Amino acid sequence: MNGEPTHGPTDETGPETTSSDRTAKGSEPTPPSPTDTTGHRLTAGLTIGSRVVVRYRLAEGAEAAATDFLGELVARNEDFLIVDTRTERVKLIRADVIAAKDVPPPASRPGRAHERVSADDLEKVMAKGWQATDRGGVGDWVLRSSDGFTGRANSVLVVGDPSLPLDKAIDFAEKWYAERDRPPIFQVHGERGFAAEAIPAAAALLERGYAVGGGRDDWERVLVMTGLSAAVPPLTEESVPVTADAELQLEWLMSYAEQRTIVPGATEAVLTGSDGQLFLSVSDPETKRIIALARMAIHPGWAGIFGLWVHPEHRRQGLGTTIVSAVAMVARENNMPAIYVQVSADNADGVAFWEGLGFGVHHEYTYLARPTS
Ligand SMILES: CC(C)(COP(=O)(O)OP(=O)(O)OC[C@H]1O[C@@H](n2cnc3c(N)ncnc32)[C@H](O)[C@@H]1OP(=O)(O)O)[C@@H](O)C(=O)NCCC(=O)NCCS
């Protein structure tokens, strides 16, 4: 223990805050401290806004040598971590941190690993699997902008408490997007089949002239489907070889760009912007061209699958399943029992594919935007 100040309840939020910092209304998030190097290796990987567990050395003479703090990491600097536990806010001296790691969100309802997380918590996990290049916050709401590359990375994630009356929170978000010359889009989630009018934020947006889907069919209803990594069929000796690369290779990006509208710069930044990701692909043995691909996002306890695609000429030959089997194998080996995927409800083939792998609908979301014409 390094003398005072010691851990204990505190009102401080510290110099580094994010959108999820409850006290930082409308603030810009700050990237992790550049001083997070050797001396702080134990805490360098922790993500602000995440649930963390910190093993902490206690003062000499204390009943135990160490104790654990479990809670949300709300701020940190070179010397301290600030963690909101269930009962108090504690300020921890980094030099006395014995070990620390991000942990999965808590179980909020009964069920298996992929079912018991709350929709809000899963939404927050998924947002980290597809990080916008420009982020801000209104209370718990996350404002995201990435030069228009994908709805997820260019919309307000409506989760938790915006810490402001709804109309003021929406005004703030609209101004934030206007400053970036981007249209305001809101991602609102609910139970399967929810009516937008029943969600207060969505009802307020509808009153302002926003429309469910904003005129796009694929934005009207997106299913968040989850499954168990252990339930996905394993790779076998007959499986075609899958390449998994932690780096985004040009060939993968070119293949991805063949089937999606990309925004140079923003696309690479979003694809590589999570704490951990893998780029998977299957190549044609003769032409060497990529014929199936996906991106895996890595989280504590969870894996995410983004952009799964099989070349139309190679569908129904098991390649999609093989890619998911490879993801599930990495997930099982790395203590990630649950997998999420987001699929538009109007993609009946995609939904059938995931159902075949044992995935079920956890919740769904819609985008609310002002119709363009
Ligand atoms: C969905 C997709 C990835 C499936 O890839 P695939 O290589 O054809 O899938 P598989 O051959 O491994 O199919 C496994 C099973 O999924 C189900 N399935 C796959 N495609 C299906 C379809 N079009 N309709 C109904 N069921 C389907 C079947 O049960 C299939 O088994 P079967 O062929 O023995 O009947 C592919 O169709 C695709 O790239 N679609 C466009 C992008 C997309 O929708 N991605 C998924 C959303 S995240």
GROMACS .gro file of C-alpha atoms and ligand atoms in nm:
model
  421
    1MET     CA    1   0.000   0.000   0.000
    2ASN     CA    2   0.142   0.336  -0.092
    3GLY     CA    3   0.004   0.564   0.175
    4GLU     CA    4  -0.268   0.821   0.124
    5PRO     CA    5  -0.495   0.874  -0.054
    6THR     CA    6  -0.631   0.524  -0.021
    7HIS     CA    7  -0.935   0.366  -0.175
    8GLY     CA    8  -1.267   0.477  -0.047
    9PRO     CA    9  -1.588   0.638  -0.155
   10THR     CA   10  -1.526   0.944  -0.369
   11ASP     CA   11  -1.719   1.202  -0.565
   12GLU     CA   12  -1.443   1.250  -0.816
   13THR     CA   13  -1.480   1.137  -1.173
   14GLY     CA   14  -1.116   1.196  -1.263
   15PRO     CA   15  -0.986   1.353  -1.579
   16GLU     CA   16  -1.086   1.076  -1.819
   17THR     CA   17  -1.454   1.027  -1.873
   18THR     CA   18  -1.674   0.871  -2.136
   19SER     CA   19  -2.029   0.890  -2.251
   20SER     CA   20  -2.115   0.627  -1.997
   21ASP     CA   21  -1.986   0.837  -1.712
   22ARG     CA   22  -2.305   0.927  -1.534
   23THR     CA   23  -2.174   1.266  -1.434
   24ALA     CA   24  -2.051   1.364  -1.779
   25LYS     CA   25  -2.368   1.485  -1.944
   26GLY     CA   26  -2.312   1.558  -2.309
   27SER     CA   27  -1.938   1.508  -2.284
   28GLU     CA   28  -1.696   1.376  -2.544
   29PRO     CA   29  -1.526   1.052  -2.450
   30THR     CA   30  -1.154   1.058  -2.404
   31PRO     CA   31  -0.934   0.781  -2.536
   32PRO     CA   32  -0.736   0.574  -2.287
   33SER     CA   33  -0.444   0.756  -2.133
   34PRO     CA   34  -0.134   0.751  -2.353
   35THR     CA   35   0.063   0.704  -2.030
   36ASP     CA   36  -0.098   0.364  -1.986
   37THR     CA   37   0.228   0.184  -2.044
   38THR     CA   38   0.460  -0.042  -1.853
   39GLY     CA   39   0.396   0.085  -1.502
   40HIS     CA   40   0.024   0.039  -1.550
   41ARG     CA   41   0.020  -0.273  -1.760
   42LEU     CA   42  -0.228  -0.443  -1.532
   43THR     CA   43  -0.493  -0.183  -1.593
   44ALA     CA   44  -0.406  -0.076  -1.946
   45GLY     CA   45  -0.662  -0.300  -2.114
   46LEU     CA   46  -0.957  -0.192  -1.904
   47THR     CA   47  -1.230  -0.011  -2.091
   48ILE     CA   48  -1.398   0.288  -1.932
   49GLY     CA   49  -1.769   0.221  -1.900
   50SER     CA   50  -1.711  -0.154  -1.871
   51ARG     CA   51  -1.777  -0.381  -1.580
   52VAL     CA   52  -1.445  -0.466  -1.421
   53VAL     CA   53  -1.310  -0.665  -1.131
   54VAL     CA   54  -1.007  -0.525  -0.952
   55ARG     CA   55  -0.796  -0.726  -0.703
   56TYR     CA   56  -0.661  -0.463  -0.468
   57ARG     CA   57  -0.386  -0.466  -0.205
   58LEU     CA   58  -0.504  -0.355   0.138
   59ALA     CA   59  -0.309  -0.153   0.394
   60GLU     CA   60  -0.074  -0.336   0.624
   61GLY     CA   61  -0.258  -0.440   0.936
   62ALA     CA   62  -0.587  -0.487   0.750
   63GLU     CA   63  -0.771  -0.813   0.818
   64ALA     CA   64  -0.694  -0.945   0.469
   65ALA     CA   65  -0.402  -0.882   0.234
   66ALA     CA   66  -0.627  -0.797  -0.058
   67THR     CA   67  -0.987  -0.751  -0.162
   68ASP     CA   68  -1.186  -0.742  -0.489
   69PHE     CA   69  -1.390  -0.453  -0.626
   70LEU     CA   70  -1.652  -0.534  -0.888
   71GLY     CA   71  -1.827  -0.254  -1.069
   72GLU     CA   72  -1.825  -0.008  -1.357
   73LEU     CA   73  -1.497   0.166  -1.434
   74VAL     CA   74  -1.607   0.528  -1.463
   75ALA     CA   75  -1.274   0.709  -1.483
   76ARG     CA   76  -0.903   0.667  -1.454
   77ASN     CA   77  -0.580   0.855  -1.482
   78GLU     CA   78  -0.214   0.766  -1.436
   79ASP     CA   79  -0.253   0.718  -1.063
   80PHE     CA   80  -0.610   0.613  -0.991
   81LEU     CA   81  -0.902   0.404  -1.106
   82ILE     CA   82  -1.253   0.506  -1.008
   83VAL     CA   83  -1.502   0.222  -0.987
   84ASP     CA   84  -1.874   0.240  -0.913
   85THR     CA   85  -1.954  -0.071  -0.715
   86ARG     CA   86  -2.309  -0.168  -0.627
   87THR     CA   87  -2.285   0.022  -0.299
   88GLU     CA   88  -2.028   0.297  -0.341
   89ARG     CA   89  -1.787   0.482  -0.567
   90VAL     CA   90  -1.427   0.389  -0.486
   91LYS     CA   91  -1.099   0.550  -0.583
   92LEU     CA   92  -0.822   0.292  -0.619
   93ILE     CA   93  -0.450   0.361  -0.632
   94ARG     CA   94  -0.310   0.197  -0.943
   95ALA     CA   95   0.013   0.097  -0.769
   96ASP     CA   96  -0.196  -0.119  -0.534
   97VAL     CA   97  -0.386  -0.296  -0.809
   98ILE     CA   98  -0.273  -0.660  -0.807
   99ALA     CA   99  -0.482  -0.768  -1.106
  100ALA     CA  100  -0.772  -0.626  -1.302
  101LYS     CA  101  -0.986  -0.728  -1.595
  102ASP     CA  102  -1.304  -0.649  -1.782
  103VAL     CA  103  -1.582  -0.896  -1.698
  104PRO     CA  104  -1.910  -0.978  -1.876
  105PRO     CA  105  -2.227  -0.786  -1.789
  106PRO     CA  106  -2.425  -0.932  -1.499
  107ALA     CA  107  -2.710  -1.179  -1.535
  108SER     CA  108  -3.035  -0.982  -1.523
  109ARG     CA  109  -3.282  -1.260  -1.589
  110PRO     CA  110  -3.294  -1.637  -1.578
  111GLY     CA  111  -3.156  -1.841  -1.864
  112ARG     CA  112  -2.837  -1.964  -2.019
  113ALA     CA  113  -2.528  -1.751  -2.084
  114HIS     CA  114  -2.668  -1.603  -2.407
  115GLU     CA  115  -3.014  -1.534  -2.263
  116ARG     CA  116  -2.967  -1.385  -1.917
  117VAL     CA  117  -2.804  -1.052  -2.007
  118SER     CA  118  -3.035  -0.749  -2.023
  119ALA     CA  119  -3.104  -0.590  -2.361
  120ASP     CA  120  -2.942  -0.263  -2.242
  121ASP     CA  121  -2.624  -0.442  -2.134
  122LEU     CA  122  -2.606  -0.644  -2.454
  123GLU     CA  123  -2.656  -0.327  -2.660
  124LYS     CA  124  -2.361  -0.169  -2.477
  125VAL     CA  125  -2.146  -0.475  -2.544
  126MET     CA  126  -2.245  -0.475  -2.913
  127ALA     CA  127  -2.164  -0.103  -2.946
  128LYS     CA  128  -1.810  -0.185  -2.837
  129GLY     CA  129  -1.794  -0.452  -3.106
  130TRP     CA  130  -1.859  -0.186  -3.372
  131GLN     CA  131  -1.704   0.132  -3.238
  132ALA     CA  132  -1.791   0.458  -3.406
  133THR     CA  133  -1.498   0.681  -3.496
  134ASP     CA  134  -1.658   0.984  -3.328
  135ARG     CA  135  -1.846   0.938  -3.003
  136GLY     CA  136  -2.021   1.151  -2.746
  137GLY     CA  137  -2.279   1.104  -2.479
  138VAL     CA  138  -2.598   1.230  -2.321
  139GLY     CA  139  -2.604   1.050  -1.989
  140ASP     CA  140  -2.610   0.681  -2.082
  141TRP     CA  141  -2.705   0.746  -2.445
  142VAL     CA  142  -2.415   0.703  -2.684
  143LEU     CA  143  -2.388   0.940  -2.980
  144ARG     CA  144  -2.202   0.780  -3.270
  145SER     CA  145  -2.082   0.913  -3.601
  146SER     CA  146  -1.854   0.752  -3.860
  147ASP     CA  147  -1.892   0.943  -4.188
  148GLY     CA  148  -2.212   0.752  -4.264
  149PHE     CA  149  -2.062   0.402  -4.258
  150THR     CA  150  -2.344   0.182  -4.121
  151GLY     CA  151  -2.647   0.270  -3.914
  152ARG     CA  152  -2.500   0.130  -3.596
  153ALA     CA  153  -2.194   0.356  -3.614
  154ASN     CA  154  -2.400   0.664  -3.709
  155SER     CA  155  -2.687   0.666  -3.464
  156VAL     CA  156  -2.773   0.742  -3.106
  157LEU     CA  157  -2.769   0.426  -2.898
  158VAL     CA  158  -3.073   0.483  -2.679
  159VAL     CA  159  -2.987   0.294  -2.360
  160GLY     CA  160  -3.042   0.364  -1.993
  161ASP     CA  161  -3.097   0.714  -1.864
  162PRO     CA  162  -3.010   1.018  -2.076
  163SER     CA  163  -2.984   1.222  -1.752
  164LEU     CA  164  -3.192   1.496  -1.915
  165PRO     CA  165  -3.564   1.528  -1.991
  166LEU     CA  166  -3.629   1.338  -2.316
  167ASP     CA  167  -3.692   1.643  -2.531
  168LYS     CA  168  -3.371   1.808  -2.412
  169ALA     CA  169  -3.172   1.489  -2.471
  170ILE     CA  170  -3.309   1.465  -2.826
  171ASP     CA  171  -3.235   1.835  -2.884
  172PHE     CA  172  -2.879   1.777  -2.767
  173ALA     CA  173  -2.836   1.479  -2.999
  174GLU     CA  174  -2.984   1.665  -3.297
  175LYS     CA  175  -2.742   1.952  -3.237
  176TRP     CA  176  -2.449   1.709  -3.208
  177TYR     CA  177  -2.530   1.559  -3.549
  178ALA     CA  178  -2.601   1.900  -3.705
  179GLU     CA  179  -2.252   2.010  -3.598
  180ARG     CA  180  -2.116   1.713  -3.794
  181ASP     CA  181  -2.345   1.775  -4.089
  182ARG     CA  182  -2.497   1.431  -4.039
  183PRO     CA  183  -2.866   1.337  -4.009
  184PRO     CA  184  -2.977   1.243  -3.656
  185ILE     CA  185  -3.072   0.875  -3.636
  186PHE     CA  186  -3.180   0.697  -3.318
  187GLN     CA  187  -3.144   0.326  -3.248
  188VAL     CA  188  -3.419   0.218  -3.008
  189HIS     CA  189  -3.460  -0.135  -2.878
  190GLY     CA  190  -3.733  -0.337  -2.711
  191GLU     CA  191  -3.877  -0.682  -2.666
  192ARG     CA  192  -3.944  -0.891  -2.976
  193GLY     CA  193  -4.231  -0.731  -3.171
  194PHE     CA  194  -4.231  -0.411  -2.962
  195ALA     CA  195  -4.432  -0.114  -3.084
  196ALA     CA  196  -4.220   0.198  -3.119
  197GLU     CA  197  -4.497   0.409  -2.964
  198ALA     CA  198  -4.455   0.211  -2.642
  199ILE     CA  199  -4.095   0.326  -2.594
  200PRO     CA  200  -4.093   0.684  -2.459
  201ALA     CA  201  -3.788   0.798  -2.661
  202ALA     CA  202  -3.933   0.654  -2.982
  203ALA     CA  203  -4.274   0.806  -2.912
  204ALA     CA  204  -4.111   1.148  -2.867
  205LEU     CA  205  -3.923   1.103  -3.195
  206LEU     CA  206  -4.237   0.997  -3.382
  207GLU     CA  207  -4.401   1.315  -3.260
  208ARG     CA  208  -4.114   1.513  -3.411
  209GLY     CA  209  -4.175   1.354  -3.752
  210TYR     CA  210  -3.921   1.073  -3.732
  211ALA     CA  211  -4.026   0.746  -3.896
  212VAL     CA  212  -3.954   0.387  -3.799
  213GLY     CA  213  -3.685   0.271  -4.041
  214GLY     CA  214  -3.649   0.623  -4.182
  215GLY     CA  215  -3.770   0.490  -4.519
  216ARG     CA  216  -3.535   0.189  -4.527
  217ASP     CA  217  -3.686  -0.161  -4.506
  218ASP     CA  218  -3.373  -0.313  -4.354
  219TRP     CA  219  -3.377  -0.055  -4.073
  220GLU     CA  220  -3.733  -0.118  -3.962
  221ARG     CA  221  -3.662  -0.419  -3.747
  222VAL     CA  222  -3.323  -0.565  -3.666
  223LEU     CA  223  -3.311  -0.886  -3.466
  224VAL     CA  224  -3.042  -0.934  -3.206
  225MET     CA  225  -2.993  -1.309  -3.207
  226THR     CA  226  -2.779  -1.490  -2.953
  227GLY     CA  227  -2.654  -1.843  -2.918
  228LEU     CA  228  -2.413  -2.058  -2.722
  229SER     CA  229  -2.064  -2.110  -2.861
  230ALA     CA  230  -2.082  -2.466  -2.724
  231ALA     CA  231  -2.393  -2.539  -2.932
  232VAL     CA  232  -2.235  -2.454  -3.268
  233PRO     CA  233  -2.112  -2.764  -3.455
  234PRO     CA  234  -1.734  -2.803  -3.420
  235LEU     CA  235  -1.494  -2.785  -3.713
  236THR     CA  236  -1.417  -3.131  -3.847
  237GLU     CA  237  -1.141  -3.278  -4.057
  238GLU     CA  238  -1.366  -3.229  -4.359
  239SER     CA  239  -1.415  -2.857  -4.290
  240VAL     CA  240  -1.259  -2.626  -4.546
  241PRO     CA  241  -0.966  -2.424  -4.404
  242VAL     CA  242  -1.060  -2.093  -4.243
  243THR     CA  243  -0.808  -1.809  -4.215
  244ALA     CA  244  -0.834  -1.593  -3.903
  245ASP     CA  245  -0.629  -1.275  -3.894
  246ALA     CA  246  -0.613  -1.018  -3.615
  247GLU     CA  247  -0.514  -0.756  -3.874
  248LEU     CA  248  -0.741  -0.624  -4.145
  249GLN     CA  249  -0.585  -0.733  -4.474
  250LEU     CA  250  -0.649  -0.552  -4.800
  251GLU     CA  251  -0.785  -0.866  -4.965
  252TRP     CA  252  -1.045  -0.909  -4.689
  253LEU     CA  253  -1.145  -0.544  -4.717
  254MET     CA  254  -1.174  -0.563  -5.097
  255SER     CA  255  -1.397  -0.867  -5.070
  256TYR     CA  256  -1.609  -0.694  -4.802
  257ALA     CA  257  -1.635  -0.388  -5.029
  258GLU     CA  258  -1.776  -0.600  -5.311
  259GLN     CA  259  -2.097  -0.655  -5.121
  260ARG     CA  260  -2.131  -0.334  -4.913
  261THR     CA  261  -2.098   0.037  -4.951
  262ILE     CA  262  -1.780   0.132  -4.778
  263VAL     CA  263  -1.653   0.474  -4.675
  264PRO     CA  264  -1.274   0.476  -4.713
  265GLY     CA  265  -1.113   0.557  -4.381
  266ALA     CA  266  -1.427   0.520  -4.172
  267THR     CA  267  -1.479   0.158  -4.275
  268GLU     CA  268  -1.127   0.050  -4.179
  269ALA     CA  269  -1.149   0.247  -3.854
  270VAL     CA  270  -1.479   0.085  -3.751
  271LEU     CA  271  -1.370  -0.264  -3.856
  272THR     CA  272  -1.052  -0.237  -3.650
  273GLY     CA  273  -1.185  -0.017  -3.370
  274SER     CA  274  -1.285  -0.270  -3.105
  275ASP     CA  275  -1.074  -0.391  -2.816
  276GLY     CA  276  -1.027  -0.718  -3.006
  277GLN     CA  277  -1.138  -0.852  -3.344
  278LEU     CA  278  -1.056  -1.125  -3.590
  279PHE     CA  279  -1.109  -1.124  -3.966
  280LEU     CA  280  -1.210  -1.468  -4.090
  281SER     CA  281  -1.225  -1.589  -4.445
  282VAL     CA  282  -1.243  -1.891  -4.670
  283SER     CA  283  -1.069  -1.876  -5.009
  284ASP     CA  284  -1.141  -2.068  -5.324
  285PRO     CA  285  -0.854  -2.320  -5.350
  286GLU     CA  286  -0.820  -2.259  -5.723
  287THR     CA  287  -0.872  -1.887  -5.773
  288LYS     CA  288  -0.746  -1.800  -5.422
  289ARG     CA  289  -1.022  -1.539  -5.404
  290ILE     CA  290  -1.214  -1.498  -5.082
  291ILE     CA  291  -1.554  -1.666  -5.113
  292ALA     CA  292  -1.676  -1.635  -4.752
  293LEU     CA  293  -1.591  -1.395  -4.472
  294ALA     CA  294  -1.694  -1.254  -4.135
  295ARG     CA  295  -1.557  -1.031  -3.863
  296MET     CA  296  -1.552  -1.152  -3.505
  297ALA     CA  297  -1.559  -0.901  -3.219
  298ILE     CA  298  -1.409  -1.014  -2.890
  299HIS     CA  299  -1.552  -0.914  -2.552
  300PRO     CA  300  -1.536  -1.048  -2.198
  301GLY     CA  301  -1.767  -1.350  -2.209
  302TRP     CA  302  -1.910  -1.264  -2.550
  303ALA     CA  303  -1.821  -1.296  -2.916
  304GLY     CA  304  -1.989  -1.090  -3.186
  305ILE     CA  305  -2.024  -1.183  -3.553
  306PHE     CA  306  -2.043  -0.904  -3.808
  307GLY     CA  307  -2.072  -0.906  -4.184
  308LEU     CA  308  -2.103  -1.280  -4.237
  309TRP     CA  309  -2.120  -1.330  -4.611
  310VAL     CA  310  -2.083  -1.619  -4.853
  311HIS     CA  311  -2.040  -1.561  -5.225
  312PRO     CA  312  -2.377  -1.637  -5.394
  313GLU     CA  313  -2.221  -1.909  -5.611
  314HIS     CA  314  -2.096  -2.094  -5.303
  315ARG     CA  315  -2.402  -2.083  -5.080
  316ARG     CA  316  -2.566  -2.393  -4.928
  317GLN     CA  317  -2.234  -2.575  -4.924
  318GLY     CA  318  -2.170  -2.529  -4.555
  319LEU     CA  319  -1.927  -2.235  -4.579
  320GLY     CA  320  -2.137  -2.003  -4.362
  321THR     CA  321  -2.158  -2.273  -4.097
  322THR     CA  322  -1.783  -2.337  -4.120
  323ILE     CA  323  -1.704  -1.971  -4.054
  324VAL     CA  324  -1.938  -1.965  -3.753
  325SER     CA  325  -1.782  -2.292  -3.630
  326ALA     CA  326  -1.441  -2.125  -3.644
  327VAL     CA  327  -1.571  -1.825  -3.448
  328ALA     CA  328  -1.731  -2.056  -3.192
  329MET     CA  329  -1.407  -2.251  -3.153
  330VAL     CA  330  -1.213  -1.932  -3.078
  331ALA     CA  331  -1.493  -1.827  -2.843
  332ARG     CA  332  -1.490  -2.155  -2.651
  333GLU     CA  333  -1.112  -2.146  -2.619
  334ASN     CA  334  -1.126  -1.793  -2.482
  335ASN     CA  335  -1.401  -1.829  -2.226
  336MET     CA  336  -1.672  -1.666  -2.434
  337PRO     CA  337  -1.981  -1.886  -2.389
  338ALA     CA  338  -2.219  -1.654  -2.574
  339ILE     CA  339  -2.232  -1.519  -2.928
  340TYR     CA  340  -2.443  -1.233  -3.065
  341VAL     CA  341  -2.532  -1.137  -3.419
  342GLN     CA  342  -2.755  -0.862  -3.560
  343VAL     CA  343  -2.969  -0.948  -3.858
  344SER     CA  344  -3.237  -0.750  -4.032
  345ALA     CA  345  -3.579  -0.911  -3.983
  346ASP     CA  346  -3.638  -0.878  -4.357
  347ASN     CA  347  -3.344  -1.114  -4.424
  348ALA     CA  348  -3.541  -1.437  -4.399
  349ASP     CA  349  -3.247  -1.648  -4.528
  350GLY     CA  350  -3.014  -1.502  -4.271
  351VAL     CA  351  -3.263  -1.557  -3.987
  352ALA     CA  352  -3.317  -1.919  -4.102
  353PHE     CA  353  -2.941  -1.972  -4.108
  354TRP     CA  354  -2.896  -1.850  -3.749
  355GLU     CA  355  -3.195  -2.042  -3.622
  356GLY     CA  356  -3.041  -2.354  -3.772
  357LEU     CA  357  -2.737  -2.294  -3.554
  358GLY     CA  358  -2.949  -2.273  -3.241
  359PHE     CA  359  -2.962  -1.894  -3.218
  360GLY     CA  360  -3.276  -1.726  -3.086
  361VAL     CA  361  -3.402  -1.368  -3.078
  362HIS     CA  362  -3.280  -1.191  -2.762
  363HIS     CA  363  -3.446  -0.858  -2.844
  364GLU     CA  364  -3.481  -0.632  -3.142
  365TYR     CA  365  -3.420  -0.272  -3.237
  366THR     CA  366  -3.527  -0.020  -3.494
  367TYR     CA  367  -3.378   0.298  -3.633
  368LEU     CA  368  -3.580   0.616  -3.622
  369ALA     CA  369  -3.483   0.878  -3.876
  370ARG     CA  370  -3.649   1.161  -4.061
  371PRO     CA  371  -3.763   1.036  -4.402
  372THR     CA  372  -3.534   1.184  -4.668
  373SER     CA  373  -3.803   1.271  -4.924
  374LIG     C1  374  -2.676  -1.651  -4.471
  374LIG     C2  375  -2.551  -1.705  -4.541
  374LIG     C3  376  -2.426  -1.652  -4.471
  374LIG     C4  377  -2.554  -1.859  -4.533
  374LIG     O1  378  -2.434  -1.911  -4.587
  374LIG     P1  379  -2.427  -2.060  -4.647
  374LIG     O2  380  -2.286  -2.092  -4.669
  374LIG     O3  381  -2.517  -2.070  -4.763
  374LIG     O4  382  -2.489  -2.141  -4.526
  374LIG     P2  383  -2.473  -2.298  -4.501
  374LIG     O5  384  -2.453  -2.370  -4.631
  374LIG     O6  385  -2.372  -2.321  -4.397
  374LIG     O7  386  -2.621  -2.329  -4.447
  374LIG     C5  387  -2.645  -2.397  -4.327
  374LIG     C6  388  -2.794  -2.407  -4.305
  374LIG     O8  389  -2.849  -2.275  -4.285
  374LIG     C7  390  -2.982  -2.275  -4.341
  374LIG     N1  391  -2.986  -2.184  -4.456
  374LIG     C8  392  -2.882  -2.128  -4.520
  374LIG     N2  393  -2.924  -2.051  -4.621
  374LIG     C9  394  -3.059  -2.059  -4.620
  374LIG    C10  395  -3.160  -2.003  -4.702
  374LIG     N3  396  -3.130  -1.923  -4.805
  374LIG     N4  397  -3.288  -2.031  -4.674
  374LIG    C11  398  -3.321  -2.113  -4.572
  374LIG     N5  399  -3.228  -2.171  -4.491
  374LIG    C12  400  -3.098  -2.143  -4.515
  374LIG    C13  401  -3.010  -2.417  -4.389
  374LIG     O9  402  -3.065  -2.486  -4.279
  374LIG    C14  403  -2.871  -2.466  -4.419
  374LIG    O10  404  -2.859  -2.605  -4.416
  374LIG     P3  405  -2.894  -2.690  -4.548
  374LIG    O11  406  -2.823  -2.627  -4.663
  374LIG    O12  407  -2.842  -2.827  -4.514
  374LIG    O13  408  -3.043  -2.684  -4.564
  374LIG    C15  409  -2.550  -1.666  -4.692
  374LIG    O14  410  -2.675  -1.696  -4.747
  374LIG    C16  411  -2.520  -1.519  -4.717
  374LIG    O15  412  -2.405  -1.479  -4.733
  374LIG     N6  413  -2.625  -1.436  -4.725
  374LIG    C17  414  -2.608  -1.292  -4.748
  374LIG    C18  415  -2.550  -1.222  -4.625
  374LIG    C19  416  -2.630  -1.255  -4.500
  374LIG    O16  417  -2.751  -1.259  -4.503
  374LIG     N7  418  -2.558  -1.279  -4.390
  374LIG    C20  419  -2.621  -1.323  -4.265
  374LIG    C21  420  -2.675  -1.211  -4.188
  374LIG     S1  421  -2.566  -1.166  -4.060
   0.00000   0.00000   0.00000
